[in-house]
Coordinates of C-alpha atoms in Angstrom, one line a residue:
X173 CA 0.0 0.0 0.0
X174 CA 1.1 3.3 -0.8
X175 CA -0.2 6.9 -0.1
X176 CA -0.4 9.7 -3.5
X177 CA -1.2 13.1 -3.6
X178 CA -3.4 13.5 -6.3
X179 CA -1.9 17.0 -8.0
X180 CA -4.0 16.9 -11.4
X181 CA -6.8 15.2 -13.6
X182 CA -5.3 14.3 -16.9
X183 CA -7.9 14.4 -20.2
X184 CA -9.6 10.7 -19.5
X185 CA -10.4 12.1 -15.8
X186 CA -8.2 9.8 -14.1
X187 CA -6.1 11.9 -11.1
X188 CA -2.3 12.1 -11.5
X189 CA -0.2 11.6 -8.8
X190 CA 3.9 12.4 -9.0
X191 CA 5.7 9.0 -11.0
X192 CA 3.1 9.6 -12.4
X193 CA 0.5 7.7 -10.8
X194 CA -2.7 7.3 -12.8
X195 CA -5.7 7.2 -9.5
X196 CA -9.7 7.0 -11.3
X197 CA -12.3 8.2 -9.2
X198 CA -10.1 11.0 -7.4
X199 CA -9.5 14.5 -7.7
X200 CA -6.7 17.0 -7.2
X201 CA -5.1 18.0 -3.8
X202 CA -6.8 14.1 -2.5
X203 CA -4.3 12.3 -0.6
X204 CA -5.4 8.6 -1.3
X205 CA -3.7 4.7 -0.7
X206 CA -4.0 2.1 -2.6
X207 CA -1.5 -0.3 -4.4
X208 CA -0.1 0.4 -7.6
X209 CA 0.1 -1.8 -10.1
X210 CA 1.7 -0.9 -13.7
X211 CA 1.5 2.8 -12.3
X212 CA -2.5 2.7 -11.9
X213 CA -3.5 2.7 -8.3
X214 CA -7.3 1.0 -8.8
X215 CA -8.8 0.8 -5.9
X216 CA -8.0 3.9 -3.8
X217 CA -9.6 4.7 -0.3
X218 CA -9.5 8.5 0.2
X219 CA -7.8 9.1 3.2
X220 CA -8.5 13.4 2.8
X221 CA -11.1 14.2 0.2
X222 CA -11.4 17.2 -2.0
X223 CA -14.0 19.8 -1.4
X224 CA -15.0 19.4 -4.9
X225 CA -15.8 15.8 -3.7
X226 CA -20.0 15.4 -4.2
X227 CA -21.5 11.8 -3.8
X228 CA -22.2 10.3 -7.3
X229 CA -25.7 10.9 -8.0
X230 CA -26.0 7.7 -10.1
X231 CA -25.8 4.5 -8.5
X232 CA -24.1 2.3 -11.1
X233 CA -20.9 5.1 -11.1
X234 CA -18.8 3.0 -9.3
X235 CA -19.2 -0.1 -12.2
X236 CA -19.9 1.6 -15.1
X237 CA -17.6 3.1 -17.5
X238 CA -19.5 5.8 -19.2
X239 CA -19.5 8.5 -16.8
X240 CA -15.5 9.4 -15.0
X241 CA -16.8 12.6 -13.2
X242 CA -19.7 12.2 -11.3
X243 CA -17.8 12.3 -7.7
X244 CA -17.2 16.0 -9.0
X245 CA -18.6 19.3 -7.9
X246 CA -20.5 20.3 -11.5
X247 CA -19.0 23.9 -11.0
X248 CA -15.1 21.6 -10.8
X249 CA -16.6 19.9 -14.0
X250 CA -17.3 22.8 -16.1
X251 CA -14.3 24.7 -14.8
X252 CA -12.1 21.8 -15.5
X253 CA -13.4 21.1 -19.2
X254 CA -12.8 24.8 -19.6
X255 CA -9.0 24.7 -18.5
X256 CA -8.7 21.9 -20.5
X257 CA -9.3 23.9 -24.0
X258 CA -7.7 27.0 -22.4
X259 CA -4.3 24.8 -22.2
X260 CA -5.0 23.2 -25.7
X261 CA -4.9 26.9 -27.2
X262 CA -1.9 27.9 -24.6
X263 CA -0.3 25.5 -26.0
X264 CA 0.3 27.7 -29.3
X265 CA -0.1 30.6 -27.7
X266 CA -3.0 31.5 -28.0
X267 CA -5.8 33.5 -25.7
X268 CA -9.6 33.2 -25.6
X269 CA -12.6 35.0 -24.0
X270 CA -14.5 32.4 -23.0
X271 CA -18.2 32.6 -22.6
X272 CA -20.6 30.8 -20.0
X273 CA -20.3 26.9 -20.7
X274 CA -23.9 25.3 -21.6
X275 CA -24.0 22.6 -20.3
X276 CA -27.1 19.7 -21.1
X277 CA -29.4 18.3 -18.4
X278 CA -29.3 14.9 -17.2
X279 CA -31.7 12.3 -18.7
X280 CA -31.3 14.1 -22.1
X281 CA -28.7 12.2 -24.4
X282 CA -30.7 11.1 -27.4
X283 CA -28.3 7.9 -28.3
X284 CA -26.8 4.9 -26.4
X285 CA -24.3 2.5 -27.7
X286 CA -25.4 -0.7 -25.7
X287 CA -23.5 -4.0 -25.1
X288 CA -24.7 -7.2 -25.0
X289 CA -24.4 -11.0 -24.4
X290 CA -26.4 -13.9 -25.0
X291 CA -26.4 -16.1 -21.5
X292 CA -27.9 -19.4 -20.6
X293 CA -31.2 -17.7 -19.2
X294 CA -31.0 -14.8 -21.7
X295 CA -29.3 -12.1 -22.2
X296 CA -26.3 -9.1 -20.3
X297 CA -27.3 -5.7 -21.6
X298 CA -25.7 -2.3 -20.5
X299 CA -22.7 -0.7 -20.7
X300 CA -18.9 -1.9 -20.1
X301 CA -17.3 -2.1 -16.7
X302 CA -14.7 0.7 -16.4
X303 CA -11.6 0.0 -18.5
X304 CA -12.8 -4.0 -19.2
X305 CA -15.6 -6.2 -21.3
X306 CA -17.2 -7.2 -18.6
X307 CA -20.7 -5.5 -19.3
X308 CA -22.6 -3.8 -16.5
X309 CA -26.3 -3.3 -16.2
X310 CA -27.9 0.2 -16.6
X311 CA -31.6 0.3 -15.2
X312 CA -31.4 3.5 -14.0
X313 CA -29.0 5.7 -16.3
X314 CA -28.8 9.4 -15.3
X315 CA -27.1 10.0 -18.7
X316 CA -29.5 9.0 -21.3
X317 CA -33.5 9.9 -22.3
X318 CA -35.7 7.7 -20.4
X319 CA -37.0 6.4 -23.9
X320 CA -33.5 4.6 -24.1
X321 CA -33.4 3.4 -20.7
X322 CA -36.8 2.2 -21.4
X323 CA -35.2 0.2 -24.7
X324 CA -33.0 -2.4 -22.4
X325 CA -36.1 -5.1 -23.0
X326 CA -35.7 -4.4 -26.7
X327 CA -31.9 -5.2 -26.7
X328 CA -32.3 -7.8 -24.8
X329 CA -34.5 -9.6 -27.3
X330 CA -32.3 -8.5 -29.9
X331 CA -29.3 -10.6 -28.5
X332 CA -31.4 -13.2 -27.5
X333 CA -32.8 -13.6 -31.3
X334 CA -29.5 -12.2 -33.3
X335 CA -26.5 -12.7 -30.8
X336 CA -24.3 -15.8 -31.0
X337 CA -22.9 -17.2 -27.8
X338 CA -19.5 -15.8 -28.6
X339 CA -19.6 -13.0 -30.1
X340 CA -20.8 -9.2 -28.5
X341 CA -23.4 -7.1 -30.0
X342 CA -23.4 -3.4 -30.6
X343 CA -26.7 -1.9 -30.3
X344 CA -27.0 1.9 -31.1
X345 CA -30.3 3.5 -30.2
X346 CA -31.6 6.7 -31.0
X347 CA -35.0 8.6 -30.4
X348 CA -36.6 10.3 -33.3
X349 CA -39.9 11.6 -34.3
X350 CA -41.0 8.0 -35.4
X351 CA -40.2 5.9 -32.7
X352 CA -36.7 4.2 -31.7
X353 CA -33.7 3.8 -34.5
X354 CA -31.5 1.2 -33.9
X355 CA -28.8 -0.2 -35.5
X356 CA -27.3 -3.5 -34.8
X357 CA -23.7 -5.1 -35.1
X358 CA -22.0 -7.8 -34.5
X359 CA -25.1 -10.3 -35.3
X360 CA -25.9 -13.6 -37.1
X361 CA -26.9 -13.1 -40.6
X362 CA -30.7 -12.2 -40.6
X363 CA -32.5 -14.9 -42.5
X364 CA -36.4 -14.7 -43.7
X365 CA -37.4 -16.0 -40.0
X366 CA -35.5 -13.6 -38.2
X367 CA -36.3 -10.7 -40.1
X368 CA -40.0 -11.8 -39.2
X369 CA -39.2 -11.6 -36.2
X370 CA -37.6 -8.6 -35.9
X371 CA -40.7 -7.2 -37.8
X372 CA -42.2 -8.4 -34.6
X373 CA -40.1 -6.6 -31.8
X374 CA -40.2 -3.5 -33.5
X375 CA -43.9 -3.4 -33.8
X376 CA -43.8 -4.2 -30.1
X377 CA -41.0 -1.8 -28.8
X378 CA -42.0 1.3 -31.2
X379 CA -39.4 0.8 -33.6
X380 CA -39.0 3.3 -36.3
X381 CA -36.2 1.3 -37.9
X382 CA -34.2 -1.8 -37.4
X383 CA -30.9 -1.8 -39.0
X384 CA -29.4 -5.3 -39.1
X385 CA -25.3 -5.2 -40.2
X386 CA -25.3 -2.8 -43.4
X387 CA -28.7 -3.3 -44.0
X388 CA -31.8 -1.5 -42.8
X389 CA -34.1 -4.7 -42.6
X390 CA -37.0 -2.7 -42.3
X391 CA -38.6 0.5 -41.5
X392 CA -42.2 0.9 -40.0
X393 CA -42.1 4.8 -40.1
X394 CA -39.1 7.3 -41.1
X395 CA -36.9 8.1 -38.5
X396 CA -37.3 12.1 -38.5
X397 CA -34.9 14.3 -37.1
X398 CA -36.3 18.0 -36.1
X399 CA -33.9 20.4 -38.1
X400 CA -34.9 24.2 -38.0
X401 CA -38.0 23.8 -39.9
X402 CA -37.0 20.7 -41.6
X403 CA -37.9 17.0 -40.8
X404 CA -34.8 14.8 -42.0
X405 CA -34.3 11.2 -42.1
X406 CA -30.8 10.6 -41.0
X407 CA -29.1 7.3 -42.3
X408 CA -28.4 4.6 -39.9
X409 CA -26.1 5.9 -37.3
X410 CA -25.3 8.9 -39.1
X411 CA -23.4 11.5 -36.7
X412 CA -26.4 13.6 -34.5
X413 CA -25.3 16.1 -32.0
X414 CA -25.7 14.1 -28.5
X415 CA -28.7 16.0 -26.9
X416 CA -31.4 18.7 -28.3
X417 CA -30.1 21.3 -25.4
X418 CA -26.3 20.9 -26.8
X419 CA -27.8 21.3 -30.2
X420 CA -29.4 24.7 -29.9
X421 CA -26.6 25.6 -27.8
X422 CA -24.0 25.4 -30.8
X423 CA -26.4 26.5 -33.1
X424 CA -27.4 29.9 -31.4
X425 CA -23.7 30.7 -31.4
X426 CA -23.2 29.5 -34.7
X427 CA -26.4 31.6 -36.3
X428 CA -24.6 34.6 -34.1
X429 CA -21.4 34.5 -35.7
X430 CA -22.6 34.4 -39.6
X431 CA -25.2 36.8 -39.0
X432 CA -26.1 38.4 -42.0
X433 CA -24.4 36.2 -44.5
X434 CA -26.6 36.0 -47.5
X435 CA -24.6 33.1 -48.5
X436 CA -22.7 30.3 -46.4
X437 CA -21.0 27.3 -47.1
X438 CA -21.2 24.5 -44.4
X439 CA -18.5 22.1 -44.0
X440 CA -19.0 18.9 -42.6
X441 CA -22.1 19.4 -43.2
X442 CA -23.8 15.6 -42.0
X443 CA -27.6 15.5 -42.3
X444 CA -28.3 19.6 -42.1
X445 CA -27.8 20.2 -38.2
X446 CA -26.8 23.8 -39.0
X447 CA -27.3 24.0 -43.4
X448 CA -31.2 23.3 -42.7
X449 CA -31.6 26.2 -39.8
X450 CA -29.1 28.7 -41.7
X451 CA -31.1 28.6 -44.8
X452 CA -34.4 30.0 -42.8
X453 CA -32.1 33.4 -44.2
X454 CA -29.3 32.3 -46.1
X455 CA -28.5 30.4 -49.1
X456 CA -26.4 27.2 -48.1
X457 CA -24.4 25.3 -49.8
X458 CA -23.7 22.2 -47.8
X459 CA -20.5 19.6 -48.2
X460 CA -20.3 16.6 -46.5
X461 CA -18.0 13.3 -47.7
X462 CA -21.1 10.8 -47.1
X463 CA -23.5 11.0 -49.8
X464 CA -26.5 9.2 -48.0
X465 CA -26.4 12.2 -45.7
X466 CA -26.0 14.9 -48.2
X467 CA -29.0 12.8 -49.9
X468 CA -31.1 13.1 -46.2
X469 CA -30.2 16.8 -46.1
X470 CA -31.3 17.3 -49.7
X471 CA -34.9 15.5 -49.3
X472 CA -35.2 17.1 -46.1
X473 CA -34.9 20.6 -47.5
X474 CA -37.1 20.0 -50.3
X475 CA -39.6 19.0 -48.4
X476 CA -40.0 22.0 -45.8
X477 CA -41.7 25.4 -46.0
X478 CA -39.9 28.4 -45.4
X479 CA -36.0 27.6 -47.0
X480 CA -33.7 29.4 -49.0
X481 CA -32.2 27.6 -51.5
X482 CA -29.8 24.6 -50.3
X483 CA -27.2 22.8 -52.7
X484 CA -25.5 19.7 -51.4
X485 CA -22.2 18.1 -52.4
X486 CA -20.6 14.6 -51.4
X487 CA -17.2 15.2 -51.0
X488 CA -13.8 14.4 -49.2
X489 CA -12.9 17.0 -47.1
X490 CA -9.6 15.6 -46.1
X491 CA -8.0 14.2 -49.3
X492 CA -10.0 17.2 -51.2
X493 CA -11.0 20.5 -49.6
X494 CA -12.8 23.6 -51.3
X495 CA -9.8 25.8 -53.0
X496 CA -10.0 29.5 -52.1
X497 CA -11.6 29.7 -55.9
X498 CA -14.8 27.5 -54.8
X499 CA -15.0 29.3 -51.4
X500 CA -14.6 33.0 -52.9
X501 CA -18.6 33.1 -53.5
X502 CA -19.1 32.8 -50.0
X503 CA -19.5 35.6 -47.2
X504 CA -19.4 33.4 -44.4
X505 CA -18.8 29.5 -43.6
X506 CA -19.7 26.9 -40.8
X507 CA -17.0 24.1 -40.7
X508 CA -18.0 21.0 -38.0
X509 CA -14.8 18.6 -38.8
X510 CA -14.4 15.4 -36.5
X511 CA -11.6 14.9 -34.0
X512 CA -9.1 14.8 -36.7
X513 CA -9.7 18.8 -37.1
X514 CA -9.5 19.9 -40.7
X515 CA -6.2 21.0 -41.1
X516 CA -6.3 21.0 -45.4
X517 CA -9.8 22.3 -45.1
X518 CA -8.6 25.0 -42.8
X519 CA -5.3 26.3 -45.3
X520 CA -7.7 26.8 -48.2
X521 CA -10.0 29.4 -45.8
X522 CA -7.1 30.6 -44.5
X523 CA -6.3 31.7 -47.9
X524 CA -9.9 32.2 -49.5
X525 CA -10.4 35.2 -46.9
X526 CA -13.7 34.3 -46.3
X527 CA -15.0 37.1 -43.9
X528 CA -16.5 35.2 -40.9
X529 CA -15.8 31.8 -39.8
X530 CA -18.5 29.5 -36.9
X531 CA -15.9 26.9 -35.9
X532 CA -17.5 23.8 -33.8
X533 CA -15.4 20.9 -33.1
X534 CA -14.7 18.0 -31.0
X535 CA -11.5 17.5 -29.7
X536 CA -9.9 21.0 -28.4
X537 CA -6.1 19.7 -29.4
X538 CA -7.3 19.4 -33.3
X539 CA -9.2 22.6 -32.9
X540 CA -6.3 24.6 -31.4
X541 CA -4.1 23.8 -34.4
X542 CA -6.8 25.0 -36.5
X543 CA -7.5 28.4 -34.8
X544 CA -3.6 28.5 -34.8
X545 CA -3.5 29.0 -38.5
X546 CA -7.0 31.2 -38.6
X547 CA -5.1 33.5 -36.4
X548 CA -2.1 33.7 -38.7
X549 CA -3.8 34.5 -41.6
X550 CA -5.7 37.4 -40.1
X551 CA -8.6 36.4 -38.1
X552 CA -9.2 37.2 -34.7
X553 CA -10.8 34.7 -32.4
X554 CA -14.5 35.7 -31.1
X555 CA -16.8 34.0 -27.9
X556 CA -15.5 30.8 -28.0
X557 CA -18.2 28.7 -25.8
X558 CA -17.6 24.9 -24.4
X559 CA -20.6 23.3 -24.7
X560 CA -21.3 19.8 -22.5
X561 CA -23.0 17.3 -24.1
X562 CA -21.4 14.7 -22.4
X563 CA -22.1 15.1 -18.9
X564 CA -19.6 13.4 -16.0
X565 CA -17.4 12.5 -19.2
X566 CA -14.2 13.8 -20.2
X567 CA -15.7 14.5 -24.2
X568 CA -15.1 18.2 -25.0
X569 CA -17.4 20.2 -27.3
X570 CA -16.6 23.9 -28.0
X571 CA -17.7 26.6 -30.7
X572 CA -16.1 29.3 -31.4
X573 CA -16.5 32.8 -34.5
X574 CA -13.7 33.5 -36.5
X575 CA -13.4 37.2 -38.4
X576 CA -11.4 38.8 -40.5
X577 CA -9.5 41.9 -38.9

C-alpha cells in the first residue's frame, strides 16, 4: 500500500499523482492509498477528500464506465473542461474569452451505444465495466432519455434472437420523431425468420427502424430528425449532436457568428444540423464526404416550407478541400470537422479570406491547431463557448467565430 497526492486530472479524468501515478475516481489536492500496479492505483480509499468531492448521483458510477466525473462538484466539472481547452490553445499561444459553458441536463442524451451477451437464461445488456468487457447493467442511467433506458427489453431480445454465444453485439439507439432507431452489429446473418421476427419486436418496442449489419431490414415509419423547420431522415447511425439542449446551444452561437451572410458554405455538413436552420435566411451550400447524408439533407430541405435555397455536395474534405476559388462566393462559412480537425480544409479558408468563420469541433487539441492557423492569416478569435454534451465525461465540445481583422 502506498499513499499519493493527487496534484492533477489528466484528459480521461483519471487523477495524476507524481511517477506519475494514474488514480480513477479522485481528484486534485486528494491524498489517497492504494496499491499500484503498472503505475495505476485501482482501488484507492481517500484518506483526505477534496472539497469538490459530491457523492455520485448515479448508483451504477462505481461499475460503469460511461461517466469518469460524477464524484465532482458540476461547477469543478465545467471549470475543468474549460482549463482543458484553455491549455489546448496555450499550447500555441493563444488567448480566448470564453463565454458561459452550456451545459445539457441529465436524462437528455438522445443515443446509447449498448453491449450485450447472450447467457444461458437470456441475455447481459448495458454498458462496459470501467476500463474491461465485462458489461454492467444500466436500469437506471442518469445520462441518457428515459426512452432509451426504457429500450434495455428491446436489446435484450435482440441478443437473445440475433446474438451468437461468442460474439458481442453493438446496439446503437436513438429517439426520433418515429419511434426508436436502432442499429445492430456484431449479429448472425438475418434470414427470412429472423427478419420476421424482428418485424415483430419493433412493432412491439416502437421501432422506427431496425438496421441489421449494413442493411436496414425494415422501417415501420421514417426516423425524423427536427432540423430548424426541416424534418430529415438521417441514415443509420449517421453523426447527431448528442442532446437537443447541446444542439441549440452550438447553433445559437453558430447563427450569431454568420449573422447576416446572404450566403454560407457549411463544412461537414452531416444531415443539415446547421445547413437546414441557416437557410431560414441564407442560401447554403452544404458539403459533407457521405452522400447518403447529403442525400437526407437534400430531401429534407425540399420538403420543408420556409427555405432558402440549399445545394449539397458529397465530397472528401480531407483528401480534397474547397480551393479558395470555390469558397470565394461565400461571405461566411460553418465548418464541424471530427476529432481529426481539418487541417487541409482549414489552409484553403485561410487563404480564400472568407470574412466570418462559426468553428465547432470536438477534440480542443485538433481545434487549437486550426484556430492557430486562422489567427495567422488574419482572423481574430471571437466567444469561443464549451458546450457539455457529455455530462460526468471527459468529451469536450466547444464553438467558437472566427473574423477577419
Amino acid at each position: 500500500m502506498k499513499q499519493v497526492t493527487i496534484e492533477r486530472l489528466g484528459h480521461q479524468g483519471d487523477g495524476i499523482a507524481a511517477g506519475p501515478v494514474f488514480v480513477p475516481g479522485t481528484l486534485p489536492g486528494e491524498l489517497v492509498e492504494g496499491e499500484i500496479t503498472g503505475g495505476i492505483m485501482d482501488a484507492p480509499r481517500i484518506l483526505r477528500p477534496s472539497e469538490m468531492r459530491v457523492s455520485a448521483p448515479c448508483r451504477h458510477a462505481k461499475s460503469c464506465g460511461g461517466c469518469q466525473l460524477q464524484h465532482a462538484r458540476p461547477d469543478f466539472v465545467a471549470e475543468w473542461k474549460q482549463s482543458v481547452v484553455r491549455q489546448a490553445l496555450a499550447a500555441h499561444g493563444i488567448e480566448a474569452t470564453f463565454r458561459e459553458i452550456a451545459t445539457s441536463p441529465e436524462q437528455t442524451r438522445r443515443r446509447a451505444g449498448f453491449s450485450a451477451k447472450r447467457t444461458k437464461k437470456g441475455a447481459q445488456v448495458g454498458f462496459h465495466r470501467k476500463r474491461s468487457d465485462v458489461i454492467v447493467e444500466v436500469p437506471e442511467c442518469r445520462v441518457v432519455d428515459p426512452k432509451l433506458s426504457a429500450a434495455l427489453p428491446l436489446v435484450e431480445a435482440l441478443a437473445v434472437l440475433g446474438a451468437s454465444r461468442k460474439a458481442e453485439l453493438s446496439v446503437l439507439v436513438t429517439t426520433s420523431l418515429g419511434g426508436l432507431d436502432v442499429v445492430v452489429k456484431g449479429g448472425k446473418d438475418a434470414d427470412a425468420e429472423m427478419q420476421q421476427q424482428l418485424s415483430e419486436l419493433a412493432r412491439r418496442h416502437n421501432c422506427a427502424r431496425i438496421a441489421w449489419g449494413d442493411d436496414a431490414v425494415l422501417t415501420r415509419r421514417p426516423p425524423m430528425q427536427k432540423m430548424g423547420r426541416a424534418e430529415v431522415s438521417p441514415p443509420p447511425g449517421a453523426f447527431l449532436q448528442a442532446t437537443p439542449q447541446g444542439e441549440a446551444a452550438l447553433l445559437a452561437d453558430v447563427l450569431e457568428h454568420i449573422e447576416g451572410a446572404s450566403h454560407v458554405v457549411d463544412l461537414f455538413a452531416g444531415c443539415g444540423t446547421f445547413a437546414l436552420p441557416i437557410a431560414e435566411t441564407a442560401r447554403v451550400h452544404a458539403v459533407e464526404g457521405d452522400k447518403a447524408m447529403t442525400s437526407a439533407l437534400d430531401h429534407g430541405w425540399r420538403h420543408a416550407q420556409g427555405l432558402r435555397h440549399v445545394t449539397t455536395e458529397a465530397r472528401d474534405l480531407f483528401r480534397n478541400p474547397l480551393l479558395p476559388a470555390e469558397l470565394a462566393r461565400f461571405d461566411a462559412a460553418v465548418i464541424d470537422p471530427p476529432r481529426a480537425g481539418a487541417e487541409a480544409q482549414v489552409a484553403q479558408l485561410c487563404e480564400a479570406k472568407i470574412p466570418r468563420i462559426a468553428f465547432v469541433s470536438c477534440n480542443p487539441v485538433t481545434f487549437a491547431r486550426d484556430a492557430a492557423a486562422l489567427l495567422r492569416a488574419g482572423y481574430v478569435l471571437d466567444g469561443l463557448r464549451v458546450v457539455d454534451q457529455f455530462r460526468w465525461s471527459t468529451h469536450i465540445e466547444l464553438v467558437a467565430g472566427f473574423k477577419r481583422q
